[in-house]
Amino acid sequence: MRCRWANPSGEAGTVTAELATVLPAVVLVLGCCLGAVQVIGQQVRLTDAAADAARALARGDSTERVAALVAAQVPGAHVSAHPNGEFLCATVQAASGFGPFSAWGLRLEASSCALAGGL
């Protein structure tokens, strides 16, 4: 008696071969998605650091103190300040922290402004 699930056409193992072919692509896509989430997290930290830097500059803190504040939040970040009317604005830039995106030269940037002389 033959098993009704037997494959009479001799294609045994094709599902295994297809899985072995597709699995590296699935792992690559999953890795890129997780890397993108990491880059988004870094962008959120840059935005928060830019807001803190703008408020500190508006209070009159020194640029060295503001640079130290930003470096504590996002290692390797560079901060620049510029006036915009009655506001002081801070721009924070950093290279991507995720390897492949960093290798491609992806730089992240965030800006924020605060009312000059504010508390």
XYZ file of N, CA, C and O in Angstrom:
476
model
N 0.846 -1.182 0.000
C 0.000 0.000 0.000
C 0.891 1.244 0.000
O 1.805 1.347 0.782
N 0.598 2.164 -0.878
C 1.372 3.407 -0.977
C 0.779 4.479 -0.103
O -0.428 4.594 0.019
N 1.646 5.275 0.434
C 1.190 6.439 1.213
C 0.665 7.473 0.233
O 1.285 7.752 -0.796
N -0.447 8.030 0.518
C -1.018 8.982 -0.433
C -0.274 10.311 -0.476
O -0.516 11.139 -1.332
N 0.635 10.563 0.465
C 1.406 11.807 0.454
C 2.755 11.643 -0.236
O 3.521 12.561 -0.322
N 3.038 10.486 -0.687
C 4.320 10.251 -1.365
C 4.372 11.089 -2.640
O 3.373 11.306 -3.307
N 5.546 11.535 -2.971
C 5.741 12.391 -4.135
C 6.190 11.527 -5.306
O 7.362 11.178 -5.415
N 5.286 11.186 -6.198
C 5.659 10.295 -7.296
C 6.528 10.965 -8.349
O 7.143 10.297 -9.165
N 6.617 12.286 -8.379
C 7.373 12.953 -9.443
C 8.857 13.064 -9.126
O 9.609 13.598 -9.927
N 9.288 12.641 -7.971
C 10.710 12.674 -7.637
C 11.232 14.042 -7.247
O 12.405 14.311 -7.420
N 10.402 14.905 -6.761
C 10.824 16.243 -6.367
C 11.072 16.332 -4.872
O 10.901 17.390 -4.267
N 11.449 15.271 -4.259
C 11.715 15.268 -2.825
C 12.878 16.203 -2.515
O 13.901 16.205 -3.202
N 12.708 17.018 -1.508
C 13.766 17.925 -1.073
C 13.727 19.296 -1.702
O 14.561 20.139 -1.391
N 12.802 19.563 -2.591
C 12.773 20.884 -3.224
C 12.392 21.971 -2.237
O 12.884 23.095 -2.341
N 11.538 21.638 -1.280
C 11.164 22.641 -0.278
C 12.379 22.999 0.563
O 12.617 24.174 0.882
N 13.189 22.033 0.895
C 14.401 22.292 1.668
C 15.365 23.164 0.870
O 15.967 24.099 1.413
N 15.509 22.901 -0.393
C 16.402 23.703 -1.236
C 15.883 25.127 -1.378
O 16.656 26.091 -1.339
N 14.581 25.283 -1.544
C 14.008 26.625 -1.648
C 14.182 27.388 -0.348
O 14.488 28.582 -0.355
N 14.002 26.721 0.787
C 14.198 27.375 2.081
C 15.646 27.801 2.247
O 15.916 28.916 2.716
N 16.571 26.951 1.861
C 17.992 27.284 1.964
C 18.356 28.457 1.064
O 19.277 29.218 1.356
N 17.640 28.625 -0.030
C 17.896 29.735 -0.943
C 17.301 31.035 -0.420
O 17.914 32.095 -0.519
N 16.116 30.969 0.164
C 15.398 32.164 0.590
C 15.832 32.642 1.974
O 15.791 33.840 2.259
N 16.268 31.741 2.835
C 16.581 32.106 4.217
C 17.633 33.216 4.343
O 17.443 34.146 5.130
N 18.748 33.204 3.603
C 19.701 34.322 3.727
C 19.086 35.676 3.357
O 19.388 36.694 3.984
N 18.218 35.709 2.362
C 17.573 36.970 1.984
C 16.645 37.453 3.096
O 16.601 38.651 3.396
N 15.928 36.536 3.717
C 15.039 36.911 4.823
C 15.850 37.446 5.992
O 15.494 38.461 6.607
N 16.964 36.815 6.303
C 17.828 37.275 7.395
C 18.405 38.653 7.071
O 18.476 39.534 7.939
N 18.799 38.878 5.829
C 19.329 40.180 5.420
C 18.279 41.281 5.555
O 18.564 42.363 6.089
N 17.070 41.016 5.099
C 15.990 42.012 5.207
C 15.676 42.280 6.672
O 15.494 43.435 7.082
N 15.615 41.247 7.493
C 15.347 41.427 8.911
C 16.447 42.247 9.575
O 16.176 43.139 10.383
N 17.709 41.982 9.213
C 18.825 42.762 9.755
C 18.746 44.228 9.367
O 19.015 45.111 10.183
N 18.385 44.499 8.122
C 18.238 45.899 7.682
C 17.095 46.598 8.421
O 17.208 47.770 8.777
N 16.014 45.878 8.644
C 14.889 46.465 9.391
C 15.286 46.788 10.825
O 14.968 47.866 11.344
N 16.001 45.879 11.466
C 16.451 46.142 12.831
C 17.464 47.281 12.869
O 17.476 48.091 13.800
N 18.322 47.376 11.852
C 19.260 48.489 11.767
C 18.549 49.819 11.583
O 18.943 50.837 12.156
N 17.486 49.824 10.792
C 16.711 51.049 10.593
C 16.062 51.494 11.902
O 16.014 52.697 12.197
N 15.599 50.551 12.698
C 15.024 50.896 14.010
C 16.103 51.509 14.896
O 15.846 52.480 15.619
N 17.322 50.981 14.832
C 18.418 51.535 15.611
C 18.746 52.968 15.159
O 18.987 53.845 15.981
N 18.733 53.217 13.866
C 19.005 54.559 13.346
C 17.909 55.530 13.781
O 18.184 56.675 14.148
N 16.668 55.085 13.772
C 15.565 55.944 14.226
C 15.732 56.280 15.708
O 15.505 57.421 16.125
N 16.147 55.311 16.498
C 16.407 55.578 17.913
C 17.502 56.606 18.105
O 17.418 57.475 18.980
N 18.543 56.527 17.284
C 19.626 57.513 17.361
C 19.106 58.894 16.956
O 19.491 59.899 17.551
N 18.225 58.961 15.971
C 17.659 60.241 15.548
C 16.841 60.859 16.686
O 16.886 62.070 16.909
N 16.118 60.041 17.420
C 15.339 60.544 18.562
C 16.277 61.096 19.633
O 16.025 62.165 20.208
N 17.398 60.395 19.899
C 18.365 60.899 20.879
C 18.984 62.213 20.408
O 19.216 63.130 21.210
N 19.258 62.335 19.097
C 19.797 63.592 18.566
C 18.804 64.737 18.720
O 19.190 65.861 19.063
N 17.532 64.466 18.465
C 16.504 65.496 18.611
C 16.411 65.960 20.055
O 16.311 67.165 20.331
N 16.461 65.025 20.991
C 16.414 65.371 22.411
C 17.656 66.171 22.810
O 17.563 67.158 23.553
N 18.827 65.762 22.312
C 20.057 66.488 22.622
C 20.036 67.899 22.039
O 20.504 68.850 22.673
N 19.466 68.063 20.839
C 19.379 69.399 20.239
C 18.460 70.299 21.061
O 18.765 71.487 21.256
N 17.354 69.766 21.559
C 16.446 70.571 22.387
C 17.131 70.982 23.687
O 17.021 72.142 24.126
N 17.837 70.044 24.316
C 18.560 70.374 25.550
C 19.650 71.408 25.285
O 19.859 72.331 26.086
N 20.360 71.268 24.167
C 21.424 72.222 23.827
C 20.853 73.610 23.574
O 21.421 74.612 24.024
N 19.738 73.702 22.864
C 19.132 75.012 22.593
C 18.687 75.685 23.894
O 18.908 76.891 24.080
N 18.075 74.921 24.787
C 17.656 75.504 26.073
C 18.852 75.954 26.898
O 18.831 77.020 27.512
N 19.916 75.153 26.906
C 21.111 75.522 27.668
C 21.772 76.764 27.083
O 22.204 77.657 27.835
N 21.843 76.849 25.773
C 22.416 78.042 25.148
C 21.563 79.272 25.433
O 22.086 80.361 25.674
N 20.254 79.123 25.408
C 19.359 80.254 25.667
C 19.480 80.735 27.110
O 19.278 81.922 27.384
N 19.811 79.828 28.027
C 20.014 80.222 29.431
C 21.335 80.929 29.629
O 21.577 81.530 30.672
N 22.240 80.811 28.669
C 23.537 81.467 28.774
C 24.670 80.533 29.140
O 25.759 80.989 29.496
N 24.463 79.233 29.081
C 25.545 78.283 29.358
C 26.636 78.410 28.300
O 26.375 78.792 27.160
N 27.845 78.064 28.678
C 28.971 78.173 27.749
C 28.865 77.082 26.676
O 28.240 76.039 26.868
N 29.511 77.336 25.555
C 29.473 76.368 24.458
C 30.196 75.074 24.842
O 29.809 74.002 24.372
N 31.220 75.170 25.704
C 31.916 73.962 26.154
C 30.983 73.096 27.001
O 30.962 71.873 26.858
N 30.198 73.728 27.866
C 29.248 72.978 28.701
C 28.170 72.342 27.831
O 27.779 71.203 28.056
N 27.702 73.067 26.834
C 26.676 72.538 25.937
C 27.239 71.365 25.129
O 26.573 70.336 24.956
N 28.479 71.494 24.655
C 29.107 70.404 23.901
C 29.269 69.164 24.776
O 29.052 68.038 24.317
N 29.614 69.358 26.047
C 29.740 68.225 26.972
C 28.378 67.586 27.235
O 28.272 66.358 27.333
N 27.341 68.416 27.333
C 25.988 67.910 27.547
C 25.546 67.045 26.356
O 25.006 65.953 26.536
N 25.818 67.512 25.154
C 25.452 66.764 23.950
C 26.282 65.484 23.843
O 25.747 64.416 23.527
N 27.580 65.568 24.135
C 28.443 64.388 24.042
C 28.034 63.314 25.054
O 28.189 62.125 24.788
N 27.498 63.732 26.196
C 27.035 62.759 27.185
C 25.785 62.022 26.694
O 25.590 60.853 27.005
N 24.948 62.714 25.931
C 23.721 62.099 25.428
C 23.957 61.276 24.169
O 23.377 60.205 24.010
N 24.781 61.806 23.259
C 25.053 61.126 21.988
C 26.557 61.180 21.736
O 27.072 62.186 21.245
N 27.276 60.113 22.089
C 28.730 60.121 21.879
C 29.075 60.322 20.399
O 28.453 59.751 19.513
N 30.065 61.174 20.165
C 30.511 61.434 18.798
C 29.721 62.509 18.074
O 29.983 62.775 16.908
N 28.763 63.134 18.751
C 27.939 64.163 18.101
C 28.651 65.507 18.139
O 29.446 65.796 19.026
N 28.350 66.335 17.157
C 28.909 67.684 17.048
C 27.754 68.670 17.116
O 26.742 68.498 16.443
N 27.910 69.715 17.930
C 26.847 70.707 18.083
C 27.320 72.051 17.542
O 28.486 72.418 17.686
N 26.425 72.755 16.884
C 26.701 74.117 16.427
C 25.507 74.987 16.798
O 24.371 74.514 16.843
N 25.786 76.246 17.086
C 24.735 77.172 17.513
C 24.686 78.357 16.560
O 25.709 78.771 16.013
N 23.484 78.886 16.362
C 23.323 80.076 15.539
C 22.051 80.811 15.976
O 21.064 80.193 16.348
N 22.109 82.148 15.963
C 20.914 82.918 16.317
C 19.923 82.942 15.157
O 20.305 82.866 13.995
N 18.657 83.039 15.505
C 17.596 83.141 14.513
C 16.553 84.113 15.066
O 15.614 83.702 15.730
N 16.789 85.394 14.803
C 15.897 86.407 15.369
C 16.082 86.463 16.873
O 17.189 86.631 17.371
N 14.995 86.303 17.605
C 15.104 86.310 19.069
C 15.274 84.906 19.650
O 15.177 84.701 20.846
N 15.582 83.962 18.805
C 15.805 82.582 19.226
C 17.274 82.208 19.069
O 17.980 82.746 18.221
N 17.719 81.274 19.892
C 19.021 80.641 19.719
C 18.753 79.201 19.300
O 17.996 78.490 19.952
N 19.367 78.802 18.205
C 19.125 77.465 17.665
C 20.388 76.625 17.787
O 21.498 77.130 17.667
N 20.181 75.347 18.028
C 21.282 74.392 18.106
C 21.034 73.293 17.079
O 19.914 72.804 16.932
N 22.092 72.932 16.381
C 22.037 71.831 15.427
C 23.039 70.781 15.873
O 24.202 71.091 16.125
N 22.570 69.553 15.984
C 23.417 68.442 16.422
C 23.538 67.459 15.262
O 22.534 67.080 14.657
N 24.770 67.071 14.947
C 25.040 66.124 13.855
C 25.875 64.968 14.384
O 26.730 65.161 15.247
N 25.619 63.787 13.831
C 26.414 62.612 14.184
C 26.342 61.610 13.045
O 25.371 61.579 12.287
N 27.375 60.803 12.944
C 27.362 59.710 11.978
C 26.442 58.614 12.498
O 26.254 58.465 13.705
N 25.869 57.873 11.597
C 24.994 56.771 11.982
C 25.757 55.787 12.854
O 26.922 55.496 12.610
N 25.091 55.279 13.871
C 25.728 54.321 14.763
C 25.627 52.890 14.285
O 26.236 52.001 14.860
N 24.864 52.626 13.242
C 24.691 51.269 12.725
C 25.700 51.039 11.609
O 25.756 51.806 10.652
N 26.485 50.007 11.726
C 27.611 49.728 10.838
C 27.404 49.955 9.355
O 28.079 50.784 8.752
N 26.483 49.228 8.702
C 26.337 49.405 7.250
C 25.914 50.821 6.861
O 26.418 51.368 5.885
N 25.009 51.422 7.610
C 24.585 52.789 7.288
C 25.730 53.769 7.511
O 25.879 54.738 6.777
N 26.534 53.524 8.519
C 27.698 54.367 8.773
C 28.725 54.216 7.649
O 29.330 55.193 7.222
N 28.904 52.999 7.172
C 29.851 52.760 6.085
C 29.411 53.465 4.802
O 30.240 53.867 3.990
N 28.106 53.612 4.612
C 27.576 54.313 3.442
C 27.606 55.827 3.616
O 27.202 56.561 2.729
N 28.064 56.311 4.775
C 28.201 57.742 5.003
C 26.935 58.434 5.483
O 26.821 59.654 5.364
N 25.996 57.698 6.046
C 24.763 58.308 6.540
C 25.050 59.170 7.760
O 25.626 58.717 8.739
N 24.684 60.451 7.683
C 24.827 61.370 8.809
C 23.441 61.817 9.226
O 22.600 62.112 8.396
N 23.243 61.867 10.533
C 21.960 62.290 11.083
C 22.100 63.695 11.641
O 23.163 64.096 12.109
N 21.012 64.451 11.590
C 21.027 65.844 12.044
C 19.691 66.183 12.675
O 18.641 65.737 12.209
N 19.757 66.972 13.743
C 18.555 67.471 14.394
C 18.785 68.907 14.832
O 19.892 69.272 15.233
N 17.745 69.730 14.747
C 17.831 71.137 15.147
C 16.699 71.468 16.097
O 15.620 70.885 16.015
N 16.981 72.437 16.961
C 15.959 72.928 17.876
C 16.293 74.368 18.235
O 17.466 74.766 18.201
N 15.264 75.146 18.558
C 15.456 76.553 18.913
C 14.785 76.840 20.250
O 13.803 76.196 20.615
N 15.341 77.821 20.977
C 14.759 78.260 22.239
C 14.836 79.777 22.302
O 15.742 80.385 21.720
N 13.907 80.374 23.009
C 13.860 81.818 23.149
C 15.086 82.295 23.913
O 15.394 81.804 25.014
N 15.840 83.223 23.330
C 17.068 83.710 23.954
C 16.745 84.416 25.266
O 15.763 85.146 25.359
N 17.575 84.156 26.257
C 17.383 84.784 27.567
C 16.295 84.130 28.396
O 15.948 84.600 29.465
N 15.757 83.024 27.909
C 14.694 82.327 28.623
C 15.220 81.539 29.801
O 16.397 81.303 29.950
N 14.321 81.129 30.653
C 14.695 80.320 31.818
C 14.254 78.906 31.663
O 13.322 78.503 31.210
